[in-house]
Every structure is written in C-alpha cells, then in structure tokens.
Amino acid sequence: MPDIFHQLQIKADVEEVFRAVSTPEGINVWWTNHCDGEPADGSVYELFFAPGYDWRAVVSKCVPNCTFELTMTNADEDWAGLRVGFELVDNDGTVVVKFYNSGWAEANATRAGRCTYACSGAMSSMVRLYRTRIDWPFDLIEPHNQ
C-alpha cells in the first residue's frame, strides 16, 4: 500500500505543536483513548484505542521541536512495523506539520481508503481539538497540500 502523507499549517509555537504530537497528554486528545510513554529515542509507548486495540510502539526518531516518529511493534498484523511520524518546520509563527504513515507491506485498496481517511480524521481532530483548548491555542490557517 502506498505511504500516507498529510501536510498542514498551524499558527502556534513549534514547542506547542511538538508536545501535541509527541507527549501522552497531547496524543490522548487527538488520537488515542489512553497513551503512556516518554518522547525520547527508544522509549516504549502504550497506545490504547479500544478493547482489543491495546498497541505498543517504540520511539524511533525524536528531535525536540523537529521530528517525532513511532514504529509500531505490537499492533494489528497490518500495522506491525509501520512508522507513524511528524516533521515540524517552524515558519515564523506558523508551524508546517508533515505527517506520514509509512512502511505498509501490502497494497490493498480497501485498507488504503480506510487508513487515509482515518489519518486525515486524526489530523483534523488534532487541529480542531487543540483550537478549543485554552492551554493549546492553535489556529488552523489553511491545509497545505504539496
């Protein structure tokens, strides 16, 4: 299956956006029902989505305020070994967020559609939910698709 990429811009400090994509407190708001881990290379993250979906991942890249990547280690068969990551580019008060979900072993049109839709929904949730929180004051500028 092709890799999934999304790119958007958020009017915020890069430190805020990095916390949103790398800390359990941030991830719990836009992706998981419960998450535990430390944003540091080699740290294990517990990602609980629902009963039967209690997954694990290892931090495979962590450069503060720049890059955060998880490699799925204990997940559904399709997800094992996948990389879910973010690259952040600070652009004078606006952060360009480059999201990727890569390493799919097999092409499957049904799975591709569902996963692309789910990833897009997660990115929208991150922006929408953080815009409404006082301690995470994000303003979505415009989706930036390149």
mmCIF file of N, CA and C in Angstrom:
data_model
loop_
_atom_site.group_PDB
_atom_site.id
_atom_site.type_symbol
_atom_site.label_atom_id
_atom_site.label_comp_id
_atom_site.label_asym_id
_atom_site.label_seq_id
_atom_site.Cartn_x
_atom_site.Cartn_y
_atom_site.Cartn_z
ATOM 1 N N MET A 1 0.850 -1.167 0.000
ATOM 2 C CA MET A 1 0.000 0.000 0.000
ATOM 3 C C MET A 1 0.896 1.230 0.000
ATOM 4 N N PRO A 2 0.506 2.249 -0.718
ATOM 5 C CA PRO A 2 1.310 3.472 -0.716
ATOM 6 C C PRO A 2 1.353 4.094 0.668
ATOM 7 N N ASP A 3 2.430 4.811 0.926
ATOM 8 C CA ASP A 3 2.540 5.540 2.172
ATOM 9 C C ASP A 3 1.501 6.655 2.206
ATOM 10 N N ILE A 4 1.168 7.089 3.405
ATOM 11 C CA ILE A 4 0.181 8.153 3.595
ATOM 12 C C ILE A 4 0.907 9.393 4.077
ATOM 13 N N PHE A 5 0.630 10.519 3.434
ATOM 14 C CA PHE A 5 1.244 11.791 3.811
ATOM 15 C C PHE A 5 0.161 12.859 3.917
ATOM 16 N N HIS A 6 0.265 13.697 4.934
ATOM 17 C CA HIS A 6 -0.589 14.876 5.073
ATOM 18 C C HIS A 6 0.303 16.033 5.490
ATOM 19 N N GLN A 7 -0.043 17.201 5.015
ATOM 20 C CA GLN A 7 0.706 18.394 5.396
ATOM 21 C C GLN A 7 -0.281 19.513 5.675
ATOM 22 N N LEU A 8 -0.073 20.196 6.787
ATOM 23 C CA LEU A 8 -0.938 21.321 7.138
ATOM 24 C C LEU A 8 -0.125 22.356 7.888
ATOM 25 N N GLN A 9 -0.709 23.502 8.084
ATOM 26 C CA GLN A 9 -0.057 24.588 8.821
ATOM 27 C C GLN A 9 -0.906 24.955 10.027
ATOM 28 N N ILE A 10 -0.226 25.209 11.150
ATOM 29 C CA ILE A 10 -0.898 25.620 12.373
ATOM 30 C C ILE A 10 -0.214 26.877 12.883
ATOM 31 N N LYS A 11 -0.996 27.877 13.204
ATOM 32 C CA LYS A 11 -0.437 29.092 13.784
ATOM 33 C C LYS A 11 -0.217 28.835 15.271
ATOM 34 N N ALA A 12 1.032 28.557 15.641
ATOM 35 C CA ALA A 12 1.373 28.201 17.022
ATOM 36 C C ALA A 12 2.886 28.174 17.153
ATOM 37 N N ASP A 13 3.344 28.071 18.384
ATOM 38 C CA ASP A 13 4.763 27.859 18.634
ATOM 39 C C ASP A 13 5.106 26.415 18.330
ATOM 40 N N VAL A 14 6.272 26.181 17.778
ATOM 41 C CA VAL A 14 6.682 24.823 17.426
ATOM 42 C C VAL A 14 6.740 23.943 18.678
ATOM 43 N N GLU A 15 7.064 24.515 19.833
ATOM 44 C CA GLU A 15 7.107 23.738 21.072
ATOM 45 C C GLU A 15 5.721 23.178 21.405
ATOM 46 N N GLU A 16 4.680 23.981 21.214
ATOM 47 C CA GLU A 16 3.309 23.527 21.468
ATOM 48 C C GLU A 16 2.927 22.380 20.543
ATOM 49 N N VAL A 17 3.257 22.531 19.279
ATOM 50 C CA VAL A 17 2.897 21.502 18.308
ATOM 51 C C VAL A 17 3.681 20.221 18.589
ATOM 52 N N PHE A 18 4.950 20.346 18.939
ATOM 53 C CA PHE A 18 5.742 19.161 19.269
ATOM 54 C C PHE A 18 5.127 18.419 20.451
ATOM 55 N N ARG A 19 4.707 19.148 21.487
ATOM 56 C CA ARG A 19 4.052 18.497 22.626
ATOM 57 C C ARG A 19 2.772 17.793 22.182
ATOM 58 N N ALA A 20 2.042 18.397 21.267
ATOM 59 C CA ALA A 20 0.780 17.807 20.797
ATOM 60 C C ALA A 20 0.994 16.474 20.087
ATOM 61 N N VAL A 21 2.097 16.333 19.368
ATOM 62 C CA VAL A 21 2.318 15.112 18.584
ATOM 63 C C VAL A 21 3.210 14.096 19.280
ATOM 64 N N SER A 22 3.838 14.471 20.404
ATOM 65 C CA SER A 22 4.829 13.575 20.997
ATOM 66 C C SER A 22 4.576 13.171 22.446
ATOM 67 N N THR A 23 3.734 13.893 23.172
ATOM 68 C CA THR A 23 3.521 13.554 24.578
ATOM 69 C C THR A 23 2.198 12.815 24.754
ATOM 70 N N PRO A 24 2.109 11.967 25.763
ATOM 71 C CA PRO A 24 0.831 11.294 26.016
ATOM 72 C C PRO A 24 -0.318 12.283 26.202
ATOM 73 N N GLU A 25 -0.067 13.385 26.891
ATOM 74 C CA GLU A 25 -1.123 14.378 27.097
ATOM 75 C C GLU A 25 -1.634 14.930 25.771
ATOM 76 N N GLY A 26 -0.751 15.133 24.834
ATOM 77 C CA GLY A 26 -1.153 15.626 23.525
ATOM 78 C C GLY A 26 -1.815 14.556 22.678
ATOM 79 N N ILE A 27 -1.205 13.383 22.621
ATOM 80 C CA ILE A 27 -1.710 12.287 21.791
ATOM 81 C C ILE A 27 -3.093 11.829 22.256
ATOM 82 N N ASN A 28 -3.321 11.860 23.584
ATOM 83 C CA ASN A 28 -4.626 11.446 24.112
ATOM 84 C C ASN A 28 -5.758 12.337 23.634
ATOM 85 N N VAL A 29 -5.458 13.547 23.280
ATOM 86 C CA VAL A 29 -6.511 14.471 22.847
ATOM 87 C C VAL A 29 -6.957 14.184 21.418
ATOM 88 N N TRP A 30 -6.040 13.831 20.535
ATOM 89 C CA TRP A 30 -6.420 13.737 19.120
ATOM 90 C C TRP A 30 -6.327 12.332 18.513
ATOM 91 N N TRP A 31 -5.737 11.336 19.234
ATOM 92 C CA TRP A 31 -5.578 10.033 18.591
ATOM 93 C C TRP A 31 -6.048 8.875 19.455
ATOM 94 N N THR A 32 -5.509 8.705 20.654
ATOM 95 C CA THR A 32 -5.785 7.527 21.465
ATOM 96 C C THR A 32 -6.794 7.823 22.567
ATOM 97 N N ASN A 33 -7.350 6.752 23.131
ATOM 98 C CA ASN A 33 -8.154 6.896 24.345
ATOM 99 C C ASN A 33 -7.264 6.990 25.571
ATOM 100 N N HIS A 34 -6.107 6.332 25.516
ATOM 101 C CA HIS A 34 -5.107 6.437 26.575
ATOM 102 C C HIS A 34 -3.745 6.126 25.971
ATOM 103 N N CYS A 35 -2.764 6.893 26.378
ATOM 104 C CA CYS A 35 -1.409 6.729 25.861
ATOM 105 C C CYS A 35 -0.439 6.937 27.018
ATOM 106 N N ASP A 36 0.660 6.189 27.003
ATOM 107 C CA ASP A 36 1.690 6.379 28.004
ATOM 108 C C ASP A 36 3.039 6.187 27.322
ATOM 109 N N GLY A 37 4.005 6.996 27.687
ATOM 110 C CA GLY A 37 5.349 6.912 27.121
ATOM 111 C C GLY A 37 6.077 8.219 27.313
ATOM 112 N N GLU A 38 7.336 8.226 26.958
ATOM 113 C CA GLU A 38 8.171 9.425 27.045
ATOM 114 C C GLU A 38 8.704 9.747 25.655
ATOM 115 N N PRO A 39 8.650 11.015 25.248
ATOM 116 C CA PRO A 39 9.189 11.377 23.932
ATOM 117 C C PRO A 39 10.723 11.392 23.945
ATOM 118 N N ALA A 40 11.298 10.191 23.850
ATOM 119 C CA ALA A 40 12.749 10.018 23.820
ATOM 120 C C ALA A 40 13.064 8.777 22.992
ATOM 121 N N ASP A 41 14.143 8.817 22.242
ATOM 122 C CA ASP A 41 14.530 7.671 21.416
ATOM 123 C C ASP A 41 14.544 6.392 22.240
ATOM 124 N N GLY A 42 13.912 5.341 21.705
ATOM 125 C CA GLY A 42 13.898 4.033 22.338
ATOM 126 C C GLY A 42 12.808 3.824 23.364
ATOM 127 N N SER A 43 12.103 4.875 23.740
ATOM 128 C CA SER A 43 11.018 4.752 24.716
ATOM 129 C C SER A 43 9.867 3.944 24.123
ATOM 130 N N VAL A 44 9.204 3.151 24.968
ATOM 131 C CA VAL A 44 8.045 2.377 24.536
ATOM 132 C C VAL A 44 6.787 3.177 24.845
ATOM 133 N N TYR A 45 5.922 3.296 23.858
ATOM 134 C CA TYR A 45 4.621 3.947 24.032
ATOM 135 C C TYR A 45 3.545 2.886 24.081
ATOM 136 N N GLU A 46 2.634 3.025 25.039
ATOM 137 C CA GLU A 46 1.433 2.210 25.107
ATOM 138 C C GLU A 46 0.321 3.025 24.471
ATOM 139 N N LEU A 47 -0.326 2.461 23.467
ATOM 140 C CA LEU A 47 -1.372 3.163 22.716
ATOM 141 C C LEU A 47 -2.670 2.361 22.836
ATOM 142 N N PHE A 48 -3.590 2.841 23.662
ATOM 143 C CA PHE A 48 -4.858 2.141 23.840
ATOM 144 C C PHE A 48 -5.940 2.898 23.089
ATOM 145 N N PHE A 49 -6.562 2.200 22.139
ATOM 146 C CA PHE A 49 -7.628 2.793 21.339
ATOM 147 C C PHE A 49 -9.003 2.303 21.783
ATOM 148 N N ALA A 50 -9.104 1.004 22.056
ATOM 149 C CA ALA A 50 -10.365 0.372 22.457
ATOM 150 C C ALA A 50 -10.028 -1.064 22.868
ATOM 151 N N PRO A 51 -10.960 -1.771 23.520
ATOM 152 C CA PRO A 51 -10.687 -3.175 23.831
ATOM 153 C C PRO A 51 -10.269 -3.935 22.566
ATOM 154 N N GLY A 52 -9.176 -4.679 22.677
ATOM 155 C CA GLY A 52 -8.646 -5.402 21.523
ATOM 156 C C GLY A 52 -7.666 -4.579 20.700
ATOM 157 N N TYR A 53 -7.523 -3.322 21.011
ATOM 158 C CA TYR A 53 -6.618 -2.421 20.286
ATOM 159 C C TYR A 53 -5.720 -1.705 21.297
ATOM 160 N N ASP A 54 -4.952 -2.493 22.034
ATOM 161 C CA ASP A 54 -4.007 -2.005 23.030
ATOM 162 C C ASP A 54 -2.618 -2.266 22.464
ATOM 163 N N TRP A 55 -2.098 -1.313 21.721
ATOM 164 C CA TRP A 55 -0.894 -1.496 20.925
ATOM 165 C C TRP A 55 0.337 -0.921 21.606
ATOM 166 N N ARG A 56 1.499 -1.284 21.065
ATOM 167 C CA ARG A 56 2.773 -0.755 21.550
ATOM 168 C C ARG A 56 3.571 -0.241 20.355
ATOM 169 N N ALA A 57 4.388 0.765 20.655
ATOM 170 C CA ALA A 57 5.268 1.339 19.639
ATOM 171 C C ALA A 57 6.542 1.804 20.332
ATOM 172 N N VAL A 58 7.604 1.905 19.555
ATOM 173 C CA VAL A 58 8.884 2.398 20.060
ATOM 174 C C VAL A 58 9.179 3.726 19.369
ATOM 175 N N VAL A 59 9.677 4.673 20.147
ATOM 176 C CA VAL A 59 10.089 5.952 19.554
ATOM 177 C C VAL A 59 11.335 5.682 18.728
ATOM 178 N N SER A 60 11.215 5.825 17.405
ATOM 179 C CA SER A 60 12.331 5.561 16.512
ATOM 180 C C SER A 60 13.058 6.824 16.084
ATOM 181 N N LYS A 61 12.432 7.978 16.252
ATOM 182 C CA LYS A 61 13.079 9.276 15.998
ATOM 183 C C LYS A 61 12.478 10.297 16.951
ATOM 184 N N CYS A 62 13.347 11.041 17.599
ATOM 185 C CA CYS A 62 12.863 12.125 18.449
ATOM 186 C C CYS A 62 13.909 13.231 18.484
ATOM 187 N N VAL A 63 13.616 14.291 17.779
ATOM 188 C CA VAL A 63 14.433 15.502 17.797
ATOM 189 C C VAL A 63 13.506 16.602 18.284
ATOM 190 N N PRO A 64 13.687 17.065 19.530
ATOM 191 C CA PRO A 64 12.744 18.032 20.098
ATOM 192 C C PRO A 64 12.437 19.197 19.152
ATOM 193 N N ASN A 65 11.137 19.468 19.054
ATOM 194 C CA ASN A 65 10.606 20.568 18.247
ATOM 195 C C ASN A 65 10.875 20.422 16.755
ATOM 196 N N CYS A 66 11.200 19.205 16.332
ATOM 197 C CA CYS A 66 11.526 18.988 14.920
ATOM 198 C C CYS A 66 10.910 17.694 14.364
ATOM 199 N N THR A 67 11.198 16.551 14.986
ATOM 200 C CA THR A 67 10.784 15.252 14.445
ATOM 201 C C THR A 67 10.349 14.321 15.566
ATOM 202 N N PHE A 68 9.264 13.595 15.324
ATOM 203 C CA PHE A 68 8.834 12.547 16.253
ATOM 204 C C PHE A 68 8.262 11.412 15.427
ATOM 205 N N GLU A 69 8.761 10.187 15.679
ATOM 206 C CA GLU A 69 8.311 9.020 14.931
ATOM 207 C C GLU A 69 8.166 7.819 15.862
ATOM 208 N N LEU A 70 7.070 7.099 15.683
ATOM 209 C CA LEU A 70 6.828 5.843 16.378
ATOM 210 C C LEU A 70 6.887 4.706 15.362
ATOM 211 N N THR A 71 7.517 3.605 15.737
ATOM 212 C CA THR A 71 7.471 2.379 14.948
ATOM 213 C C THR A 71 6.609 1.392 15.716
ATOM 214 N N MET A 72 5.546 0.943 15.083
ATOM 215 C CA MET A 72 4.590 0.048 15.729
ATOM 216 C C MET A 72 5.232 -1.321 15.936
ATOM 217 N N THR A 73 5.188 -1.826 17.180
ATOM 218 C CA THR A 73 5.825 -3.102 17.495
ATOM 219 C C THR A 73 4.824 -4.192 17.871
ATOM 220 N N ASN A 74 3.735 -3.829 18.516
ATOM 221 C CA ASN A 74 2.712 -4.788 18.905
ATOM 222 C C ASN A 74 1.366 -4.172 18.533
ATOM 223 N N ALA A 75 0.847 -4.571 17.384
ATOM 224 C CA ALA A 75 -0.377 -3.979 16.835
ATOM 225 C C ALA A 75 -1.029 -5.015 15.926
ATOM 226 N N ASP A 76 -2.126 -4.619 15.292
ATOM 227 C CA ASP A 76 -2.702 -5.498 14.277
ATOM 228 C C ASP A 76 -1.623 -5.856 13.266
ATOM 229 N N GLU A 77 -1.780 -7.017 12.651
ATOM 230 C CA GLU A 77 -0.771 -7.507 11.711
ATOM 231 C C GLU A 77 -0.425 -6.472 10.642
ATOM 232 N N ASP A 78 -1.424 -5.790 10.114
ATOM 233 C CA ASP A 78 -1.184 -4.790 9.065
ATOM 234 C C ASP A 78 -0.338 -3.624 9.559
ATOM 235 N N TRP A 79 -0.425 -3.329 10.852
ATOM 236 C CA TRP A 79 0.251 -2.153 11.407
ATOM 237 C C TRP A 79 1.638 -2.462 11.959
ATOM 238 N N ALA A 80 1.939 -3.712 12.241
ATOM 239 C CA ALA A 80 3.233 -4.064 12.817
ATOM 240 C C ALA A 80 4.364 -3.610 11.891
ATOM 241 N N GLY A 81 5.294 -2.857 12.443
ATOM 242 C CA GLY A 81 6.428 -2.351 11.671
ATOM 243 C C GLY A 81 6.197 -1.020 10.989
ATOM 244 N N LEU A 82 4.949 -0.544 10.985
ATOM 245 C CA LEU A 82 4.673 0.756 10.356
ATOM 246 C C LEU A 82 5.314 1.883 11.140
ATOM 247 N N ARG A 83 5.626 2.955 10.433
ATOM 248 C CA ARG A 83 6.158 4.159 11.054
ATOM 249 C C ARG A 83 5.105 5.262 10.940
ATOM 250 N N VAL A 84 4.812 5.870 12.085
ATOM 251 C CA VAL A 84 3.884 6.992 12.155
ATOM 252 C C VAL A 84 4.701 8.162 12.677
ATOM 253 N N GLY A 85 4.793 9.222 11.889
ATOM 254 C CA GLY A 85 5.686 10.296 12.313
ATOM 255 C C GLY A 85 5.276 11.675 11.875
ATOM 256 N N PHE A 86 5.986 12.625 12.450
ATOM 257 C CA PHE A 86 5.762 14.044 12.187
ATOM 258 C C PHE A 86 7.096 14.736 11.993
ATOM 259 N N GLU A 87 7.133 15.596 11.010
ATOM 260 C CA GLU A 87 8.250 16.528 10.838
ATOM 261 C C GLU A 87 7.647 17.910 10.971
ATOM 262 N N LEU A 88 8.261 18.746 11.805
ATOM 263 C CA LEU A 88 7.749 20.086 12.060
ATOM 264 C C LEU A 88 8.740 21.112 11.539
ATOM 265 N N VAL A 89 8.220 22.109 10.837
ATOM 266 C CA VAL A 89 9.052 23.183 10.311
ATOM 267 C C VAL A 89 8.508 24.494 10.865
ATOM 268 N N ASP A 90 9.335 25.171 11.665
ATOM 269 C CA ASP A 90 8.956 26.462 12.239
ATOM 270 C C ASP A 90 9.099 27.523 11.159
ATOM 271 N N ASN A 91 7.997 28.212 10.869
ATOM 272 C CA ASN A 91 7.978 29.177 9.772
ATOM 273 C C ASN A 91 7.447 30.523 10.278
ATOM 274 N N ASP A 92 8.203 31.148 11.180
ATOM 275 C CA ASP A 92 7.888 32.489 11.655
ATOM 276 C C ASP A 92 6.485 32.595 12.252
ATOM 277 N N GLY A 93 6.208 31.798 13.298
ATOM 278 C CA GLY A 93 4.910 31.849 13.967
ATOM 279 C C GLY A 93 3.891 30.872 13.435
ATOM 280 N N THR A 94 4.225 30.200 12.376
ATOM 281 C CA THR A 94 3.377 29.160 11.804
ATOM 282 C C THR A 94 4.217 27.888 11.733
ATOM 283 N N VAL A 95 3.609 26.778 12.076
ATOM 284 C CA VAL A 95 4.330 25.502 12.011
ATOM 285 C C VAL A 95 3.751 24.673 10.873
ATOM 286 N N VAL A 96 4.618 24.236 9.978
ATOM 287 C CA VAL A 96 4.224 23.302 8.929
ATOM 288 C C VAL A 96 4.361 21.910 9.532
ATOM 289 N N VAL A 97 3.254 21.172 9.560
ATOM 290 C CA VAL A 97 3.216 19.828 10.112
ATOM 291 C C VAL A 97 3.177 18.854 8.943
ATOM 292 N N LYS A 98 4.208 18.019 8.856
ATOM 293 C CA LYS A 98 4.275 16.988 7.823
ATOM 294 C C LYS A 98 4.087 15.640 8.511
ATOM 295 N N PHE A 99 2.937 15.026 8.293
ATOM 296 C CA PHE A 99 2.593 13.742 8.890
ATOM 297 C C PHE A 99 2.825 12.639 7.877
ATOM 298 N N TYR A 100 3.322 11.488 8.347
ATOM 299 C CA TYR A 100 3.444 10.327 7.460
ATOM 300 C C TYR A 100 3.117 9.047 8.216
ATOM 301 N N ASN A 101 2.606 8.091 7.475
ATOM 302 C CA ASN A 101 2.322 6.737 7.951
ATOM 303 C C ASN A 101 2.897 5.847 6.860
ATOM 304 N N SER A 102 4.057 5.258 7.124
ATOM 305 C CA SER A 102 4.764 4.565 6.045
ATOM 306 C C SER A 102 5.234 3.178 6.471
ATOM 307 N N GLY A 103 5.524 2.376 5.446
ATOM 308 C CA GLY A 103 6.040 1.037 5.656
ATOM 309 C C GLY A 103 5.021 -0.070 5.469
ATOM 310 N N TRP A 104 3.911 0.241 4.806
ATOM 311 C CA TRP A 104 2.883 -0.771 4.560
ATOM 312 C C TRP A 104 3.477 -1.897 3.724
ATOM 313 N N ALA A 105 3.232 -3.138 4.127
ATOM 314 C CA ALA A 105 3.812 -4.296 3.444
ATOM 315 C C ALA A 105 3.069 -4.677 2.180
ATOM 316 N N GLU A 106 1.777 -4.363 2.100
ATOM 317 C CA GLU A 106 0.964 -4.876 1.003
ATOM 318 C C GLU A 106 -0.023 -3.815 0.532
ATOM 319 N N ALA A 107 -0.198 -3.760 -0.770
ATOM 320 C CA ALA A 107 -1.191 -2.848 -1.334
ATOM 321 C C ALA A 107 -2.579 -3.454 -1.178
ATOM 322 N N ASN A 108 -3.531 -2.641 -0.779
ATOM 323 C CA ASN A 108 -4.904 -3.091 -0.611
ATOM 324 C C ASN A 108 -5.789 -1.857 -0.705
ATOM 325 N N ALA A 109 -6.587 -1.759 -1.735
ATOM 326 C CA ALA A 109 -7.379 -0.553 -1.977
ATOM 327 C C ALA A 109 -8.345 -0.248 -0.835
ATOM 328 N N THR A 110 -8.964 -1.269 -0.257
ATOM 329 C CA THR A 110 -9.904 -1.044 0.844
ATOM 330 C C THR A 110 -9.175 -0.485 2.053
ATOM 331 N N ARG A 111 -8.063 -1.101 2.404
ATOM 332 C CA ARG A 111 -7.278 -0.660 3.547
ATOM 333 C C ARG A 111 -6.724 0.738 3.295
ATOM 334 N N ALA A 112 -6.277 0.990 2.088
ATOM 335 C CA ALA A 112 -5.719 2.299 1.755
ATOM 336 C C ALA A 112 -6.755 3.397 1.965
ATOM 337 N N GLY A 113 -7.962 3.159 1.512
ATOM 338 C CA GLY A 113 -9.015 4.156 1.676
ATOM 339 C C GLY A 113 -9.361 4.400 3.124
ATOM 340 N N ARG A 114 -9.506 3.328 3.888
ATOM 341 C CA ARG A 114 -9.841 3.463 5.313
ATOM 342 C C ARG A 114 -8.724 4.161 6.075
ATOM 343 N N CYS A 115 -7.477 3.771 5.836
ATOM 344 C CA CYS A 115 -6.355 4.347 6.578
ATOM 345 C C CYS A 115 -6.113 5.803 6.192
ATOM 346 N N THR A 116 -6.236 6.117 4.921
ATOM 347 C CA THR A 116 -6.079 7.506 4.502
ATOM 348 C C THR A 116 -7.153 8.367 5.148
ATOM 349 N N TYR A 117 -8.381 7.867 5.152
ATOM 350 C CA TYR A 117 -9.491 8.586 5.776
ATOM 351 C C TYR A 117 -9.257 8.748 7.276
ATOM 352 N N ALA A 118 -8.828 7.675 7.943
ATOM 353 C CA ALA A 118 -8.589 7.723 9.390
ATOM 354 C C ALA A 118 -7.463 8.685 9.740
ATOM 355 N N CYS A 119 -6.385 8.674 8.965
ATOM 356 C CA CYS A 119 -5.265 9.588 9.229
ATOM 357 C C CYS A 119 -5.680 11.036 9.019
ATOM 358 N N SER A 120 -6.457 11.284 7.983
ATOM 359 C CA SER A 120 -6.962 12.631 7.732
ATOM 360 C C SER A 120 -7.853 13.075 8.890
ATOM 361 N N GLY A 121 -8.696 12.170 9.366
ATOM 362 C CA GLY A 121 -9.555 12.482 10.502
ATOM 363 C C GLY A 121 -8.759 12.789 11.753
ATOM 364 N N ALA A 122 -7.681 12.039 11.989
ATOM 365 C CA ALA A 122 -6.836 12.286 13.163
ATOM 366 C C ALA A 122 -6.182 13.657 13.081
ATOM 367 N N MET A 123 -5.689 14.024 11.896
ATOM 368 C CA MET A 123 -5.075 15.350 11.748
ATOM 369 C C MET A 123 -6.111 16.451 11.978
ATOM 370 N N SER A 124 -7.313 16.274 11.430
ATOM 371 C CA SER A 124 -8.383 17.257 11.640
ATOM 372 C C SER A 124 -8.757 17.339 13.108
ATOM 373 N N SER A 125 -8.812 16.186 13.787
ATOM 374 C CA SER A 125 -9.131 16.167 15.208
ATOM 375 C C SER A 125 -8.079 16.904 16.016
ATOM 376 N N MET A 126 -6.813 16.682 15.673
ATOM 377 C CA MET A 126 -5.748 17.360 16.398
ATOM 378 C C MET A 126 -5.933 18.866 16.312
ATOM 379 N N VAL A 127 -6.131 19.367 15.121
ATOM 380 C CA VAL A 127 -6.277 20.808 14.934
ATOM 381 C C VAL A 127 -7.549 21.313 15.615
ATOM 382 N N ARG A 128 -8.668 20.650 15.365
ATOM 383 C CA ARG A 128 -9.945 21.105 15.922
ATOM 384 C C ARG A 128 -9.939 21.092 17.446
ATOM 385 N N LEU A 129 -9.471 20.011 18.045
ATOM 386 C CA LEU A 129 -9.480 19.914 19.489
ATOM 387 C C LEU A 129 -8.500 20.879 20.144
ATOM 388 N N TYR A 130 -7.362 21.055 19.550
ATOM 389 C CA TYR A 130 -6.402 21.974 20.156
ATOM 390 C C TYR A 130 -6.822 23.425 20.001
ATOM 391 N N ARG A 131 -7.588 23.717 18.983
ATOM 392 C CA ARG A 131 -8.090 25.085 18.824
ATOM 393 C C ARG A 131 -9.027 25.463 19.957
ATOM 394 N N THR A 132 -9.714 24.490 20.547
ATOM 395 C CA THR A 132 -10.712 24.782 21.578
ATOM 396 C C THR A 132 -10.145 24.713 22.991
ATOM 397 N N ARG A 133 -8.918 24.294 23.156
ATOM 398 C CA ARG A 133 -8.328 24.190 24.490
ATOM 399 C C ARG A 133 -7.540 25.439 24.819
ATOM 400 N N ILE A 134 -7.746 25.945 26.006
ATOM 401 C CA ILE A 134 -7.078 27.176 26.418
ATOM 402 C C ILE A 134 -5.569 26.999 26.464
ATOM 403 N N ASP A 135 -5.105 25.830 26.926
ATOM 404 C CA ASP A 135 -3.665 25.635 27.052
ATOM 405 C C ASP A 135 -3.000 25.176 25.759
ATOM 406 N N TRP A 136 -3.761 24.962 24.692
ATOM 407 C CA TRP A 136 -3.220 24.599 23.388
ATOM 408 C C TRP A 136 -3.897 25.480 22.328
ATOM 409 N N PRO A 137 -3.595 26.766 22.280
ATOM 410 C CA PRO A 137 -4.351 27.691 21.413
ATOM 411 C C PRO A 137 -3.896 27.652 19.957
ATOM 412 N N PHE A 138 -4.274 26.625 19.239
ATOM 413 C CA PHE A 138 -3.899 26.533 17.834
ATOM 414 C C PHE A 138 -4.948 27.237 16.976
ATOM 415 N N ASP A 139 -4.503 27.819 15.897
ATOM 416 C CA ASP A 139 -5.397 28.353 14.864
ATOM 417 C C ASP A 139 -4.991 27.721 13.550
ATOM 418 N N LEU A 140 -5.914 27.019 12.957
ATOM 419 C CA LEU A 140 -5.651 26.443 11.651
ATOM 420 C C LEU A 140 -5.634 27.553 10.624
ATOM 421 N N ILE A 141 -4.584 27.590 9.830
ATOM 422 C CA ILE A 141 -4.509 28.611 8.789
ATOM 423 C C ILE A 141 -5.143 28.057 7.519
ATOM 424 N N GLU A 142 -4.510 27.189 6.848
ATOM 425 C CA GLU A 142 -5.040 26.575 5.632
ATOM 426 C C GLU A 142 -4.376 25.209 5.473
ATOM 427 N N PRO A 143 -5.109 24.221 5.014
ATOM 428 C CA PRO A 143 -4.432 22.973 4.651
ATOM 429 C C PRO A 143 -3.406 23.283 3.564
ATOM 430 N N HIS A 144 -2.284 22.663 3.653
ATOM 431 C CA HIS A 144 -1.197 22.934 2.716
ATOM 432 C C HIS A 144 -0.807 21.615 2.060
ATOM 433 N N ASN A 145 -1.354 21.369 0.891
ATOM 434 C CA ASN A 145 -1.130 20.091 0.215
ATOM 435 C C ASN A 145 -0.107 20.254 -0.890
ATOM 436 N N GLN A 146 1.029 19.653 -0.689
ATOM 437 C CA GLN A 146 2.058 19.652 -1.736
ATOM 438 C C GLN A 146 2.657 18.291 -1.867
#
